[in-house]
Coordinates of C-alpha atoms and ligand atoms in Angstrom, one line a residue:
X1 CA -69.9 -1.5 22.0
X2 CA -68.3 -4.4 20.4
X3 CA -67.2 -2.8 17.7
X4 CA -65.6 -0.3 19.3
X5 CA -63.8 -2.4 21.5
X6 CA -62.4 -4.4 18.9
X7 CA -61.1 -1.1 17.0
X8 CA -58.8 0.0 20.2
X9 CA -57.4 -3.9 20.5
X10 CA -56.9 -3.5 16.9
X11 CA -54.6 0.1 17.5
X12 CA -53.2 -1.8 20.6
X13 CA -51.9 -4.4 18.5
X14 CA -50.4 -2.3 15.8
X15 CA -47.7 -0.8 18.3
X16 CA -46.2 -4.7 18.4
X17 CA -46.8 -6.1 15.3
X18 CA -45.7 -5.3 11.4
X19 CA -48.1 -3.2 9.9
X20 CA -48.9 -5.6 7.0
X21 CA -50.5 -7.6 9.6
X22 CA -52.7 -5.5 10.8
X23 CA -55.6 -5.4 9.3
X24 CA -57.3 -1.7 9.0
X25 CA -60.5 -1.4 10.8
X26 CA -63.1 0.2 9.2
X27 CA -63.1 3.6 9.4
X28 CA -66.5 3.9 11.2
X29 CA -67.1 8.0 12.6
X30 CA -70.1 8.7 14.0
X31 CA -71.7 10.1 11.4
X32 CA -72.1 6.6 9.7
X33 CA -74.2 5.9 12.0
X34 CA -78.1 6.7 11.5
X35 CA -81.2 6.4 13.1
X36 CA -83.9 3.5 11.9
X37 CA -86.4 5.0 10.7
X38 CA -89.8 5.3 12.9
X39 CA -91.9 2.8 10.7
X40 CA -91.8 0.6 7.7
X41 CA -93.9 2.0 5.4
X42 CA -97.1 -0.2 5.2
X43 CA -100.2 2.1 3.5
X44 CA -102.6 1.6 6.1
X45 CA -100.4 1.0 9.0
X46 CA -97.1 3.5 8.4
X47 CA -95.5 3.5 12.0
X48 CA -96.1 -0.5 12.3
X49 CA -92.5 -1.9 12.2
X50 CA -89.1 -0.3 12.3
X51 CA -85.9 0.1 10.0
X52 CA -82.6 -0.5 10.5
X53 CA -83.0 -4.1 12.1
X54 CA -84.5 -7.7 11.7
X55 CA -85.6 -9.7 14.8
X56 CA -84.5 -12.6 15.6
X57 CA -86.1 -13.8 18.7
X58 CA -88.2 -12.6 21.5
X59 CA -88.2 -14.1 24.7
X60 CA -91.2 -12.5 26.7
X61 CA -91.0 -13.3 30.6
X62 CA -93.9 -11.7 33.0
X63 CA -96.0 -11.9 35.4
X64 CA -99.9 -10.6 35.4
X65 CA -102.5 -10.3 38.1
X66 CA -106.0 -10.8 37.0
X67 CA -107.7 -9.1 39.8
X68 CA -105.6 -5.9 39.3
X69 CA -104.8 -6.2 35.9
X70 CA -101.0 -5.6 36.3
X71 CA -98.3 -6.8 34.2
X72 CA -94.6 -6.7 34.7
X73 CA -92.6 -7.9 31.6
X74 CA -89.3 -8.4 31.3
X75 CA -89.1 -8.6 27.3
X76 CA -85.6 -10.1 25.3
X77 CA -85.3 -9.0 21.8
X78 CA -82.6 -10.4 19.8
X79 CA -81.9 -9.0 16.3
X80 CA -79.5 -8.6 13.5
X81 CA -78.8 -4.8 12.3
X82 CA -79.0 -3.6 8.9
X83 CA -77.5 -0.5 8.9
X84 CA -75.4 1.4 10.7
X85 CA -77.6 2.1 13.8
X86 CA -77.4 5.2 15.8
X87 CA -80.7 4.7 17.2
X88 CA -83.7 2.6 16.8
X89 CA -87.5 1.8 17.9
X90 CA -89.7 -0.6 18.6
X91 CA -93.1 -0.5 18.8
X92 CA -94.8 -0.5 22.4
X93 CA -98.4 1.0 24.2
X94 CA -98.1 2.2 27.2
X95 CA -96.0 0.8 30.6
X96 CA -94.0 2.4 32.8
X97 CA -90.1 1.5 30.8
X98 CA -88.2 0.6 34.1
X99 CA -85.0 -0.7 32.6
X100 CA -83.4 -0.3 29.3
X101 CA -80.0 -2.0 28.2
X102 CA -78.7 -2.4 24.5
X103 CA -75.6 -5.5 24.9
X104 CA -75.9 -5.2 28.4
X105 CA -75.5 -1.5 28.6
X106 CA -77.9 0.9 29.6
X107 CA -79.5 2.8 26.6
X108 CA -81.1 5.7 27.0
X109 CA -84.6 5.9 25.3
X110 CA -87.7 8.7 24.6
X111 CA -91.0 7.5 24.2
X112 CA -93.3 9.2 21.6
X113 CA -96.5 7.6 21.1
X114 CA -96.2 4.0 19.8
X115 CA -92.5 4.5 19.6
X116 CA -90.3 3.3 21.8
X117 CA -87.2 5.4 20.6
X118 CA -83.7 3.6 21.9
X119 CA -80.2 5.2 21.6
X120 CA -77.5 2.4 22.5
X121 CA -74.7 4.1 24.2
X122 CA -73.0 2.9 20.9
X123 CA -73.6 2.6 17.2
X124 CA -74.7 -0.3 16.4
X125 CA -72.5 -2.1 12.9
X126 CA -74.8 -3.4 10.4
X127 CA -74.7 -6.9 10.4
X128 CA -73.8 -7.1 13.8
X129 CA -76.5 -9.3 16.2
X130 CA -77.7 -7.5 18.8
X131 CA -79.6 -7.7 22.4
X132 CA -81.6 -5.6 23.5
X133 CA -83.4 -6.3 26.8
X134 CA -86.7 -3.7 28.0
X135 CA -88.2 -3.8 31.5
X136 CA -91.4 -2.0 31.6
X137 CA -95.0 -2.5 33.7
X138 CA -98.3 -0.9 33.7
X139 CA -101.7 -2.2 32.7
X140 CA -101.8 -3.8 29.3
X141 CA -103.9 -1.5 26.9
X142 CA -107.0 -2.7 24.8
X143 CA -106.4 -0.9 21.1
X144 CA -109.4 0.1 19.3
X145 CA -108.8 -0.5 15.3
X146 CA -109.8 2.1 12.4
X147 CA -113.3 -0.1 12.0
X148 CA -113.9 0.1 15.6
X149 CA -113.4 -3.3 16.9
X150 CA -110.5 -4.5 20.1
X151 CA -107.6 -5.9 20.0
X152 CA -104.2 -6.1 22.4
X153 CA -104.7 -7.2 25.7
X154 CA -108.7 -7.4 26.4
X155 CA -109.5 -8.6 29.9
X156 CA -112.2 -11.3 30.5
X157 CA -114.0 -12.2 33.8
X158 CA -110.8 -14.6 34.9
X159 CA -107.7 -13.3 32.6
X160 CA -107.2 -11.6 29.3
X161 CA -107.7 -12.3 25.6
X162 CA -105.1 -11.3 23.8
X163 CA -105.1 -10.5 20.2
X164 CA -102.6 -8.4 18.4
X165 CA -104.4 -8.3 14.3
X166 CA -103.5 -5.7 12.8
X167 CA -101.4 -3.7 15.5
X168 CA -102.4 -4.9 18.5
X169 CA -99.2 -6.5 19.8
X170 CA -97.4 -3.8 21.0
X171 CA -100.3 -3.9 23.9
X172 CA -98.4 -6.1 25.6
X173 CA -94.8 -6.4 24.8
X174 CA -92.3 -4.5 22.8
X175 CA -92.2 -5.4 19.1
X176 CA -90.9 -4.7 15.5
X177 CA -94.6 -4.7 14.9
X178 CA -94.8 -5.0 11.6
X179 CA -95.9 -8.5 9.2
X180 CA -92.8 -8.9 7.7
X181 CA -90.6 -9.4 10.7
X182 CA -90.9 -12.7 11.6
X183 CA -88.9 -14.5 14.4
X184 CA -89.0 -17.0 17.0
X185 CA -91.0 -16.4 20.6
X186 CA -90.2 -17.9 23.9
X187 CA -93.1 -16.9 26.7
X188 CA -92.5 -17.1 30.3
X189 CA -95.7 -16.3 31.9
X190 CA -96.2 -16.2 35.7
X191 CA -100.1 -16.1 37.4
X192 CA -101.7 -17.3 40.0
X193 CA -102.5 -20.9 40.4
X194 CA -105.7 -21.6 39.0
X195 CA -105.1 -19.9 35.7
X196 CA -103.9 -21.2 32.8
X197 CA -101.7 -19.6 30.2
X198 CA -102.0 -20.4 26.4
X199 CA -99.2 -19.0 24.1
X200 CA -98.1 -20.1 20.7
X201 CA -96.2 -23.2 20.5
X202 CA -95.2 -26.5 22.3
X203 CA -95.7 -26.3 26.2
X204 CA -91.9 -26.6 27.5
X205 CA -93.1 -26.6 31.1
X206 CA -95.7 -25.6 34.1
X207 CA -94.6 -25.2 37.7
X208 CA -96.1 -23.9 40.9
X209 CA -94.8 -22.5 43.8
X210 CA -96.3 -20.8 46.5
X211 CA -99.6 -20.2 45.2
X212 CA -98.2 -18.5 41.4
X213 CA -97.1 -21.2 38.4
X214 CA -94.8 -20.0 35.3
X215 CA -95.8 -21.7 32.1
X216 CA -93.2 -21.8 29.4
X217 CA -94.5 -22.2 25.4
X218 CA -91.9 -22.0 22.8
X219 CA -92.7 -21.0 19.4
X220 CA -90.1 -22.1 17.0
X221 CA -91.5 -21.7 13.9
X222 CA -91.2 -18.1 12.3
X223 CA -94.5 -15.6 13.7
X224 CA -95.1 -12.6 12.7
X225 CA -95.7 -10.7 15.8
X226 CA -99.4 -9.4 15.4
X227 CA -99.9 -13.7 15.8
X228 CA -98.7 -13.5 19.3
X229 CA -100.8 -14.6 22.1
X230 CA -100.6 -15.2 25.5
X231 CA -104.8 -15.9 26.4
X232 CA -104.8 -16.6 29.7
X233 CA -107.8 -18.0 32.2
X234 CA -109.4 -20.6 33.6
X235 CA -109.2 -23.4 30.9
X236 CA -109.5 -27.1 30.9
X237 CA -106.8 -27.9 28.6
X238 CA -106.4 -31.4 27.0
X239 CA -102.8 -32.2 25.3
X240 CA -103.0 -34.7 22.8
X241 CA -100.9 -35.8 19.8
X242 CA -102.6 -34.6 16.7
X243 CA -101.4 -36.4 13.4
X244 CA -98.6 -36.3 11.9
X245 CA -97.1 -36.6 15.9
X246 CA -97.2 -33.0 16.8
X247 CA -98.2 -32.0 20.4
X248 CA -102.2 -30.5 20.2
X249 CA -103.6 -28.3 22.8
X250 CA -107.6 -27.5 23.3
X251 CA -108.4 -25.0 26.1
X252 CA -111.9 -24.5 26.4
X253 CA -113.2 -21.9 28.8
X254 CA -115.1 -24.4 31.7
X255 CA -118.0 -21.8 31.5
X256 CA -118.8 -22.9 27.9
X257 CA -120.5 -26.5 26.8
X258 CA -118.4 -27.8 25.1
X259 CA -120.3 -29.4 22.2
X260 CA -118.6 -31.9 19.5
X261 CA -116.8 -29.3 16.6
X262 CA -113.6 -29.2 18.6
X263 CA -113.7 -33.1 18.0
X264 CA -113.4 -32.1 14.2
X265 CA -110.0 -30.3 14.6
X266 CA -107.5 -33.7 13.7
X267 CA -110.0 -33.9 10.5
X268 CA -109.9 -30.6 9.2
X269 CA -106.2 -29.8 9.8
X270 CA -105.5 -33.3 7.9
X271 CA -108.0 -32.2 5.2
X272 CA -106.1 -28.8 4.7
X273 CA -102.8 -30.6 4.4
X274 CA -103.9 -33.2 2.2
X275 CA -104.5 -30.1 -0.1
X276 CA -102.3 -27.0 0.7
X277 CA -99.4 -29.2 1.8
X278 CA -97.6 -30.4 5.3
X279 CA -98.9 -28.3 8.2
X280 CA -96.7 -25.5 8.5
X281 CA -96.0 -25.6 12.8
X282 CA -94.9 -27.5 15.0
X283 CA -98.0 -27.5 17.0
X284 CA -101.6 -27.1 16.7
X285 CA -105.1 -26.6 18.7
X286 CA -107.5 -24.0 19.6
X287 CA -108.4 -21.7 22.5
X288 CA -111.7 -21.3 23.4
X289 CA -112.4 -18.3 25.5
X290 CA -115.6 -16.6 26.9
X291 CA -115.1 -12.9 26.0
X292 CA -118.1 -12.4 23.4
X293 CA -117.7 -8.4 23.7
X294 CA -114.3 -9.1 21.6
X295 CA -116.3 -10.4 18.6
X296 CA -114.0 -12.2 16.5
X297 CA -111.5 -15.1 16.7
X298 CA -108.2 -14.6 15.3
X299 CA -106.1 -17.3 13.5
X300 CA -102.9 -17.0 16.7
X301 CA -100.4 -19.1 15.6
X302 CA -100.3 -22.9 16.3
X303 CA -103.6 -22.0 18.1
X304 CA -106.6 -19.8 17.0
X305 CA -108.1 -18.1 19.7
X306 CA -111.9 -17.8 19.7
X307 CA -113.9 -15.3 21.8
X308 CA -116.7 -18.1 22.1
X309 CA -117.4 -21.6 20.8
X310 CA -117.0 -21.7 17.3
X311 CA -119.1 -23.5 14.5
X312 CA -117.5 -25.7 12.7
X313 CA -116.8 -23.8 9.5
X314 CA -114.9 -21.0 12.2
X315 CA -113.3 -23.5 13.3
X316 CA -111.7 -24.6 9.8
X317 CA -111.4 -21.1 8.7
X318 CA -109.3 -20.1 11.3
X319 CA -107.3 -23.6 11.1
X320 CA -106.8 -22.9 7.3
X321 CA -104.9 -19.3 8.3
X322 CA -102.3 -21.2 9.6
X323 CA -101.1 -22.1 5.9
X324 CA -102.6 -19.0 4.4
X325 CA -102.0 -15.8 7.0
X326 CA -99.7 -17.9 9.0
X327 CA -97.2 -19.3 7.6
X328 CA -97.7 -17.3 3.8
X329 CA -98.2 -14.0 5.2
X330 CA -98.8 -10.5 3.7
X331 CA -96.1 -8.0 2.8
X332 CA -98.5 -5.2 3.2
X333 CA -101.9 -5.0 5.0
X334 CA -104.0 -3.8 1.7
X335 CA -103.3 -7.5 0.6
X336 CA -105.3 -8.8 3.7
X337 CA -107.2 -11.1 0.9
X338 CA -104.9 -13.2 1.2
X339 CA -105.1 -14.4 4.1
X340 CA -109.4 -14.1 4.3
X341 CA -110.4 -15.0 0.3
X342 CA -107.9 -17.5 1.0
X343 CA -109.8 -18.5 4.7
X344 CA -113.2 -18.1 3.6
X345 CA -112.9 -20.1 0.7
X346 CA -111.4 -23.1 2.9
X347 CA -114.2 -23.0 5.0
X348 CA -116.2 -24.1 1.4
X349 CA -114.1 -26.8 0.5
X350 CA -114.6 -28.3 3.7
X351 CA -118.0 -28.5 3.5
X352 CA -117.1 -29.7 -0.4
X353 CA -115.3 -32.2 1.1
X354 CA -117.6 -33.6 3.6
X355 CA -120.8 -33.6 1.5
X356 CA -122.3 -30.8 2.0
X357 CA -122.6 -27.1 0.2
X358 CA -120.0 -27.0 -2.5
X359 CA -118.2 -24.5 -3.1
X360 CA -119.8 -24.0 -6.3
X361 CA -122.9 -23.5 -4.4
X362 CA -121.2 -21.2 -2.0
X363 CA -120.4 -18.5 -4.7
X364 CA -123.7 -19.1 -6.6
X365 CA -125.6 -18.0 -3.3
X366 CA -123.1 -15.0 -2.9
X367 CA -123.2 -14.1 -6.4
X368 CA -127.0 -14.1 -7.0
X369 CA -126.4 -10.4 -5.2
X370 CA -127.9 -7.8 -7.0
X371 CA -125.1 -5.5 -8.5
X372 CA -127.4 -2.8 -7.1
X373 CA -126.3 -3.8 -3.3
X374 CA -123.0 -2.3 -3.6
X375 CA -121.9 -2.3 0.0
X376 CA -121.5 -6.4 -0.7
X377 CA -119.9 -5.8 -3.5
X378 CA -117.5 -2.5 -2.5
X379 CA -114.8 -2.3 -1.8
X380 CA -113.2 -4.7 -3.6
X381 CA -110.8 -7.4 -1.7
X382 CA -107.5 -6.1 -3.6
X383 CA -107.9 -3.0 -3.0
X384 CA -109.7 -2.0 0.7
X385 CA -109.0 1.8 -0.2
X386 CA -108.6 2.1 3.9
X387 CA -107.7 0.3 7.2
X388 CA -111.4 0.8 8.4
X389 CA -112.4 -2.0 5.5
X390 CA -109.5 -4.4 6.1
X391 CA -111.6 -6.5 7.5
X392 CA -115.0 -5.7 5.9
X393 CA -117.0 -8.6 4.6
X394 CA -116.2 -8.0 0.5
X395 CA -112.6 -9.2 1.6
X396 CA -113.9 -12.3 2.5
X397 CA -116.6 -13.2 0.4
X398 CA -115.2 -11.7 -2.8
X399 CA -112.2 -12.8 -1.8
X400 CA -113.6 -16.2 -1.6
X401 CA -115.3 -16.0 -4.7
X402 CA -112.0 -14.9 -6.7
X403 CA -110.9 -18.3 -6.1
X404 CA -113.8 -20.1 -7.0
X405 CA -114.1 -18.3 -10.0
X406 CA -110.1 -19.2 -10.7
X407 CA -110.9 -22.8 -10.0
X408 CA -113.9 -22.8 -12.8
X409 CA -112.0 -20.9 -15.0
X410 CA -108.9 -22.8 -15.2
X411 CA -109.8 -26.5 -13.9
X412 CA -108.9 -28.1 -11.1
X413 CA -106.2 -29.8 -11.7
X414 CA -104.4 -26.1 -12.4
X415 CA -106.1 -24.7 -9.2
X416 CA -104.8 -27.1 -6.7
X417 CA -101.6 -27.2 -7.9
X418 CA -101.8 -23.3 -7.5
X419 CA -103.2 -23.7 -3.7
X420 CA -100.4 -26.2 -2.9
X421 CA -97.4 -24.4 -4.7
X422 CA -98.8 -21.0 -3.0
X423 CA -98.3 -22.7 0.3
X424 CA -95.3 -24.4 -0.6
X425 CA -93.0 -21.9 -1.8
X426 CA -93.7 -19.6 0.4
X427 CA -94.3 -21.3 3.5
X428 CA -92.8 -19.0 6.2
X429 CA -92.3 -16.2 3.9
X430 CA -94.4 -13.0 2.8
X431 CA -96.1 -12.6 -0.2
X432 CA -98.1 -9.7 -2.5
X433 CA -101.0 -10.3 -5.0
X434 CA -99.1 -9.8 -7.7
X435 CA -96.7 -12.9 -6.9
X436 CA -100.3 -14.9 -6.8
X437 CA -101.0 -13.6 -10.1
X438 CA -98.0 -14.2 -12.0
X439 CA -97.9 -18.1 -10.0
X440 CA -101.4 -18.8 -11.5
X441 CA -100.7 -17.5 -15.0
X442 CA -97.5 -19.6 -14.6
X443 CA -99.5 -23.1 -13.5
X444 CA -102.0 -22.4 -16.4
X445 CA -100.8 -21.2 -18.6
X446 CA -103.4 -18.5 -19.3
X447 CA -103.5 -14.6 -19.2
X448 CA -105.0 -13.7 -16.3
X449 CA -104.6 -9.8 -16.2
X450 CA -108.5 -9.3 -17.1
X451 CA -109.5 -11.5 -14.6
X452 CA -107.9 -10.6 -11.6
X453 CA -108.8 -7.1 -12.2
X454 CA -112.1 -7.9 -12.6
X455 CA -112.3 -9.3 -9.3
X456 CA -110.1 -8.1 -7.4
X457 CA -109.8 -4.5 -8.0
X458 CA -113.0 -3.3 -10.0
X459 CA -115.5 -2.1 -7.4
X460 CA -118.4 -3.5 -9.4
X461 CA -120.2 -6.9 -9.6
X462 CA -118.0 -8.9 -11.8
X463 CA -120.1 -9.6 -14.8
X464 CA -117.9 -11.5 -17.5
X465 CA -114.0 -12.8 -16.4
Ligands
ZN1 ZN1 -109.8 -15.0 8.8

């Protein structure tokens, strides 16, 4: 719309003025203009994502009901072309789409299973920022992934658990779901008194009228949007200042005991960024839910989310995600090792670090596995081979044990400064394997190529590296 506007003052002004002044618009027919394409790509997950835009910021207001499980949303989305748009999608499951506007006009839009497909009234210029603003309502929808476990929006006994890895975001709002779209998040979340509301980021404000309050989290820090949440119950919520003077928030379900890992949080966080660098957010905690049928926590940013109390290595595994899944994400799900070698070999070095099992110990046990039992030792973490083994136990413990083996082959002095730099350089960024590969041949100098195939892509036992 803009654009166009801008052309006819342009012709307006050319009546008036000397020509040399005027400065030709570009000459911009419709048939520059194309549609984004449907998904971006990823190998396991091809309609996750959209082209032809970059998100900026999402500002998410609704309202839910536990007791009858409706949701009306009201969902913001501002983003930056990058090409010539005609049309675009975003991703989103289910609803009822009740109102539609692209800058503030209506757009007129088809839905075709995860794809929300929107047609401004105008082309949209690449490089131009753009708003885009969906209304839409329904029942949030529970997504079952290629291995067979839940994600999206899960209802418990007093709310919902909400979970978006790998593509359960689009549950609840409308989303560029796809890892390499990061942007900012501002929730607006309206329920009845009672309940309490646990996003990402620093609690801006809670108020209650008649009977309903609207909590406000803002998320500043770049998310990718499958680490959305919005969990929302009955919590007893203690704000605190963790370390380092950042706001902390613990919700613990009031049906659970609470027990004393939680008290480890401050600990393990300063732990992690005594070694892997300042803590990437700018908040921190942990929600502690009763929904046990999920079966999984999930490293949400600023605040895991756990479907029950967690032990304490859990606990600092899903604290370590937020430097390594968090804030260094993955480019493309197939490198999901990244984030859970990476996780699963923090929980180790905190029990290094406080005495107990070494890591050492921790890959000795693991790799006194008999080559013979090849479902531990297949597939291999680099290389899943499909989405139904993202998430399969090889990722994490081979995973794991890559890094172990890289920190006895090349010293520790080598590793660390790997671990830190990895964290560093990328913090807020995505990544692939083959950037880890080429950083830790860098930091020591060695060739690595043997290695990391060994462990990371040959679906045997590794025998010599
Ligand atoms: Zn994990």
């Amino acid at each position: 719309m803009a654009g166009t506007r801008v052309r006819r003052l342009l012709r307006a002004l050319a009546v008036v003025l000397p020509a040399a002044l005027v400065v030709p618009a570009p000459a911009a027919s419709a048939a520059d203009f194309s549609p984004g394409s449907a998904g971006l790509g990823d190998p396991y997950f091809p309609l996750a994502g959209n082209g032809g835009y970059d998100v900026a910021h999402y500002s998410l207001v609704f309202s839910y009901q536990p007791a009858t499980r409706q949701f009306d949303g009201t969902a913001t989305i501002t983003a930056t072309a990058t090409q010539n748009l005609s049309r675009f999608d975003l991703d989103l499951r289910g609803f009822d789409v009740d109102r539609l506007t692209v800058n503030g006009a209506a757009a007129s839009y088809t839905r075709a299973g995860q794809e929300l497909v929107i047609t401004p009234a105008a082309g949209l210029t690449a490089g131009a920022l753009f708003t885009v603003v969906v209304g839409y309502a329904g029942i949030p929808s529970v997504v079952t992934d290629p291995d067979g476990s839940i994600e999206g929006w899960v209802p418990t006994d007093d709310g919902a658990f909400v979970v978006g890895e790998p593509q359960g975001s689009p549950a609840w709002y409308p989303a560029n779901d796809n890892p390499r779209d990061k942007a900012t998040y501002e929730f607006t979340a309206t329920v009845p008194a009672g309940i309490t509301v646990m996003a990402n980021g620093v609690l801006d404000s809670r108020t209650t009228t008649g009977g309903r309050t609207t909590w406000v989290w803002r998320a500043t820090s770049p998310m990718a949007p499958y680490l959305a949440t919005a969990t929302l119950g009955r919590f007893d919520l203690t704000e605190t200042t963790a370390p380092g003077g950042i706001p902390a928030y613990v919700a613990v379900d009031p049906t659970l005991s609470t027990g004393n890992v939680l008290r480890k949080l401050p600990d393990i966080v300063d732990f992690y960024a005594s070694i892997y660098g300042p803590y990437p957010f700018e908040a921190v905690g942990a929600i502690v839910d009763d929904a046990p049928d999920v079966g999984y926590s999930l490293e949400t940013q600023t605040k895991p989310v756990f479907d029950r109390m967690p032990d304490e290595a859990t606990l600092a595994h899903e604290l370590s995600h937020m430097w390594y899944g968090d804030s260094v994400t993955l480019t493309e799900w197939p490198d999901i090792w990244l984030h859970e070698g990476f996780a699963t070999w923090s929980e180790w070095i905190w029990s290094e670090h406080t005495g107990r099992k070494s890591a050492h110990n921790y890959f000795k046990t693991l790799y006194n596995t008999p080559a013979q039992d090849t479902a531990f030792w297949t597939p291999p973490p680099g290389d899943p081979g499909s989405p139904e083994f993202l998430f399969n136990g090889t990722i994490y413990n081979r995973g794991g044990m890559t890094l172990q083996a890289l920190r006895e082959k090349i010293g520790d002095g080598a590793f660390f400064g790997i671990m830190r730099r990895w964290a560093t350089a990328h913090r807020h960024g995505n990544v692939t394997t083959p950037q880890f590969i080429a950083l830790a041949e860098q930091v020591s100098g060695m060739q690595l190529d043997h290695f990391f195939d060994v462990w990371l892509y040959q679906p045997d036992k590794p025998t010599s590296w």
